[in-house]
Amino acid sequence: MRDLLEVTESGLYCERGDFHVDPWRRVPRAIITHAHADHARPGSDRYLCAASGKTVLRTRIGGGSPIDTLRHGESLSLNGVRVSLHPAGHLLGSAQVRIEHGGETWVVTGDYKLHDDPTCEPFEPVRCDVFVTESTFGLPVYRWREPAAIAADINAWWRANRDAGRTSVILAYALGKAQRIAAMVDPSIGPLVGHGAVMKIVEAYRASGVRLPPIDRVPPRARRVGDGRALVIAPPSVLGGSWLNVFGESSVAMASGWMTLRGVRRRRGFERGFAVSDHADFPGLLHAIDASGARRVLVTHGFSDSLARYLRETRGLDASVLPTHFTGETPPDAMGSDDDVPDDADTLEPRVADAAPAPPPDAASP
Amino acid sequence: MKRFTDLYWRLDATSSTTEKVASLRDYFAAAPPGDAACALAVLSGARQLRIVSTGQLRAWAAEVAGLPDWMVEECYAHVGDLAETLALLLPEPEPRPDAADGADGEPGLAEVVRRTIHELRGADEARKREVVTDAWRRLAPRERIVWHKLLTGGLRVGVSRTLVARALAEVAGVEPAAMAHRLMGDAVADGAAFTRLLAPEPTAADSRRPYPFFLASGLERSAVDHVAEDLGAVDAWQAEWKWDGMRAQLVRRGADATVWSRGEELVNDAFPEIAAAGAALPPGTVLDGELLAVRDGRLLGFAALSKRAGRTRITRKLLEEIPCVFVAYDLLELAGDDLRGRPLADRRRLLEDLVPTPFDAVLGGGVAPAAAIFLSPVVAGGSWDELAARRGESRGRGVEGLMLKRRSSPYGVGRTRGDWWKWKIEPLEIDAVLLYAQAGHGRRAGLHSDYTLGLWHDGRLVTIAKAYSGLADAEIVEIDRIVRATTLEKHGPVRICRPSVVLQLAFEGVAASTRHKCGVAVRFPRIVRWRRDKEPADAGTLAELKAMIDAGG
């Protein structure tokens, strides 16, 4: 019997229901787990996403194509295939896609996390037969600390910088991570300032009903901002440019799960690294997999080989690697954050080891 | 050891030398002398005994963390640092009160070293496991990393001796050069020795110490016109051969002579004939020079010399097979007077009086080396072009090029640019194909930056050398992606790649080798650049490489 979902040239496809999940090419109907650029690409005829993620998705794919929505838990029938969306806890409106047909249930997680995040709906375990999971941080060295402890570290660093008259700059992916950071920190320490790319999403979040503390924009042609007291939230792409100049003396930190590793922190030359991620850590992945009750697990996006082998050996699961467009390990330097996508939201470059066949040497240069 | 752990992470967090010195100064000023002595030994890269093997640590960590061994290896390959890998894999430590060193049973560095490194020496496996796993329960991940490194003898902190000396000089209130001199030689073994180290006045124990070595820098531009432009008039410079040996100082003070390597290790035992010859020098003499292996008027090369170095017992057979000499090129002290502030030209005159026999006389078999100390000859050249021509003889002579030293210069401390230059011969080069890649360590952890390269032979690519990348960070990241995308097979941490990347490889020489499958060994291979303009089919052949042997490589 053929699988309910298969990988085609355009991505994960359900032939029976005639829809794709997070396709990387234009398709008639795209179900989108979340609005990050490597999952939500413009140009498809029709989209379906969680109701809470519609505003954000619209800012990312632009106008034109209609976006249908489902509330979390609500279901819809596509050619007799039952489809419902369930919170993934990755960012606002991120969803796991539950697909049921002929007595078999599949869940495609997209990206997800189990740790607390005040800016989005918490991850909800969904029972299924086949669980398609990401594995960005699928090695046991990745184990997140509690968000409150990380927030305390960020606050302490910000406070120390403020007392020294130094601006604190925290680099975070513009969609999701930046808003989460803003909601995590203690705004009584000083003013929060957001980069334009961050503010665009902040507005979409607020329009969707997420409460965020006051965040200032950098006025055009400003010469000096923040008075050495501010916490600036910006995408990593500002590094190396002149955008940071208006803040005077500053301390630059990176917020990413990859900051767990000393080598990555040092190589990227950050003074501080905060290991805060919107992906599940290794215990989180195991927890979600166990909670799904699935006997078959398809692992994608990350340390797929290792996680699949671990699941086979320790749990006796039918676990294997789902060879997607994105197959290959995600090296920590391939991205500005742990979101695995280029910093510029509008680039449509597929991430990392996107290459079968691999690029010839000269085509590999950006 | 909280204090030392804090120092470790403070040093790790910054690349500014000023901040590093400040961190070190704060630590040494506050730490109890016993801990400070211990920290100094660690920072100086003193060889620590490996009390627990990394294999044992991995196995125990796998058990404690409840992970299969292969998963620990996968993680290590990704993290690139075993101490860090294990620290991250182990379960959270038991909560404990936040105590400073010395309070509430929080042991200081010296205590930790005594309890683990010293006590575990000779202990049986079960006892070692007990001590290690007990420590894991108590230490936070950031402490575990430091402790693992102490335990396995692999703590590299990334501060040079010069920085340590600067920090200690600030604490002691003496000149950095004086402190650097005090730090030479015997290790600071305990708290009392550390307290003496900080004495404001010189002490009697200073007498056998060598001087800090003055180090040369490589010329940035090596074309003769550029050298002429950068260095000015040729007669301001003294040229010598750049010997391919081991830098050393011969210190003749008190009753005997001592031979010191550049790593500041006493190597009398490895070079007894040099120490014996040194004893015949007048008291109060310090020579700077090069240890070389030479037999029947022929240089034996660095590989032969390495067989002598590092030994603590030298057999008569080895002494006969690999005789060594000391080729002096500078005189730092004469009749107890420190000459380092005098111009090189003066020092050279005095050196020639003291050591009259030039090493040239030995080479070519003209003179049997009755003595073991010779003079490094000056390479004559009335113009830069003439010197460039002499430099061209280097490969044939078995030297690495020329040294250029400003005649008016004092003997400095460390690598001070401007007065001593290495004018090395141009390396040999060939374009080779990336065949295997392995993740690096430290800053390159998790990035595939250690490459095995190959050349064409009978329509196949054969491996010829391993080289760590000399590429820019961004290029390494880019190649890492290609490696991941073109992986054909994985063997543990090594990936076999589909040939696609061509790299220009530089090396100092080629020699026939029976140990290498391809039949040749290249010396000091490193990557010069990524040939994006080339396809694997354009890479060089093994025959081309072999031809370089005949060309005097």
mmCIF file of N, CA, C and O in Angstrom, chain B residues 4 8 39 42-43 45-46 48 145-150 152-158:
data_model
loop_
_atom_site.group_PDB
_atom_site.id
_atom_site.type_symbol
_atom_site.label_atom_id
_atom_site.label_comp_id
_atom_site.label_asym_id
_atom_site.label_seq_id
_atom_site.Cartn_x
_atom_site.Cartn_y
_atom_site.Cartn_z
ATOM 1 N N PHE B 4 38.962 29.297 39.503
ATOM 2 C CA PHE B 4 39.699 28.967 38.286
ATOM 3 C C PHE B 4 38.739 28.767 37.105
ATOM 4 O O PHE B 4 39.022 29.160 35.981
ATOM 5 N N TYR B 8 38.787 30.638 33.566
ATOM 6 C CA TYR B 8 38.767 29.936 32.281
ATOM 7 C C TYR B 8 37.710 30.528 31.350
ATOM 8 O O TYR B 8 37.974 30.833 30.192
ATOM 9 N N ALA B 39 47.438 26.898 38.863
ATOM 10 C CA ALA B 39 46.858 27.556 37.690
ATOM 11 C C ALA B 39 47.956 27.946 36.711
ATOM 12 O O ALA B 39 47.804 27.787 35.497
ATOM 13 N N VAL B 42 49.062 25.054 34.721
ATOM 14 C CA VAL B 42 48.070 24.707 33.710
ATOM 15 C C VAL B 42 48.116 25.703 32.545
ATOM 16 O O VAL B 42 48.130 25.325 31.378
ATOM 17 N N LEU B 43 48.178 26.996 32.885
ATOM 18 C CA LEU B 43 48.181 28.033 31.847
ATOM 19 C C LEU B 43 49.449 27.961 31.002
ATOM 20 O O LEU B 43 49.446 28.330 29.838
ATOM 21 N N GLY B 45 50.791 25.417 30.037
ATOM 22 C CA GLY B 45 50.757 24.220 29.209
ATOM 23 C C GLY B 45 51.677 23.142 29.722
ATOM 24 O O GLY B 45 52.161 22.314 28.954
ATOM 25 N N ALA B 46 51.946 23.151 31.033
ATOM 26 C CA ALA B 46 52.781 22.106 31.610
ATOM 27 C C ALA B 46 52.130 20.772 31.294
ATOM 28 O O ALA B 46 50.915 20.638 31.345
ATOM 29 N N GLN B 48 50.484 17.601 31.718
ATOM 30 C CA GLN B 48 49.829 16.961 32.844
ATOM 31 C C GLN B 48 49.719 15.476 32.563
ATOM 32 O O GLN B 48 49.570 15.069 31.431
ATOM 33 N N ILE B 145 33.653 20.994 32.200
ATOM 34 C CA ILE B 145 34.532 21.136 31.041
ATOM 35 C C ILE B 145 35.961 21.366 31.506
ATOM 36 O O ILE B 145 36.898 20.711 31.060
ATOM 37 N N VAL B 146 36.134 22.279 32.436
ATOM 38 C CA VAL B 146 37.471 22.604 32.919
ATOM 39 C C VAL B 146 38.075 21.400 33.632
ATOM 40 O O VAL B 146 39.240 21.042 33.423
ATOM 41 N N TRP B 147 37.255 20.740 34.427
ATOM 42 C CA TRP B 147 37.747 19.601 35.192
ATOM 43 C C TRP B 147 38.128 18.430 34.281
ATOM 44 O O TRP B 147 39.153 17.793 34.465
ATOM 45 N N HIS B 148 37.343 18.179 33.252
ATOM 46 C CA HIS B 148 37.677 17.124 32.283
ATOM 47 C C HIS B 148 39.021 17.398 31.655
ATOM 48 O O HIS B 148 39.803 16.510 31.402
ATOM 49 N N LYS B 149 39.246 18.662 31.387
ATOM 50 C CA LYS B 149 40.486 18.997 30.700
ATOM 51 C C LYS B 149 41.677 18.810 31.624
ATOM 52 O O LYS B 149 42.740 18.387 31.194
ATOM 53 N N LEU B 150 41.478 19.120 32.891
ATOM 54 C CA LEU B 150 42.550 18.872 33.859
ATOM 55 C C LEU B 150 42.817 17.366 33.941
ATOM 56 O O LEU B 150 43.946 16.912 33.978
ATOM 57 N N THR B 152 42.209 14.907 31.795
ATOM 58 C CA THR B 152 42.763 14.224 30.632
ATOM 59 C C THR B 152 44.033 14.918 30.145
ATOM 60 O O THR B 152 44.629 14.493 29.169
ATOM 61 N N GLY B 153 44.411 15.977 30.827
ATOM 62 C CA GLY B 153 45.664 16.637 30.470
ATOM 63 C C GLY B 153 45.587 17.403 29.179
ATOM 64 O O GLY B 153 46.545 17.494 28.445
ATOM 65 N N GLY B 154 44.435 17.942 28.861
ATOM 66 C CA GLY B 154 44.332 18.651 27.584
ATOM 67 C C GLY B 154 43.766 20.041 27.723
ATOM 68 O O GLY B 154 42.949 20.458 26.923
ATOM 69 N N LEU B 155 44.191 20.760 28.717
ATOM 70 C CA LEU B 155 43.610 22.088 28.900
ATOM 71 C C LEU B 155 44.395 23.120 28.111
ATOM 72 O O LEU B 155 45.542 23.406 28.409
ATOM 73 N N ARG B 156 43.802 23.650 27.102
ATOM 74 C CA ARG B 156 44.437 24.747 26.370
ATOM 75 C C ARG B 156 43.567 25.965 26.571
ATOM 76 O O ARG B 156 42.376 25.921 26.351
ATOM 77 N N VAL B 157 44.181 27.022 27.004
ATOM 78 C CA VAL B 157 43.375 28.161 27.411
ATOM 79 C C VAL B 157 43.463 29.304 26.414
ATOM 80 O O VAL B 157 42.649 30.208 26.433
ATOM 81 N N GLY B 158 44.452 29.270 25.560
ATOM 82 C CA GLY B 158 44.541 30.327 24.569
ATOM 83 C C GLY B 158 45.128 31.617 25.093
ATOM 84 O O GLY B 158 44.761 32.694 24.642
#
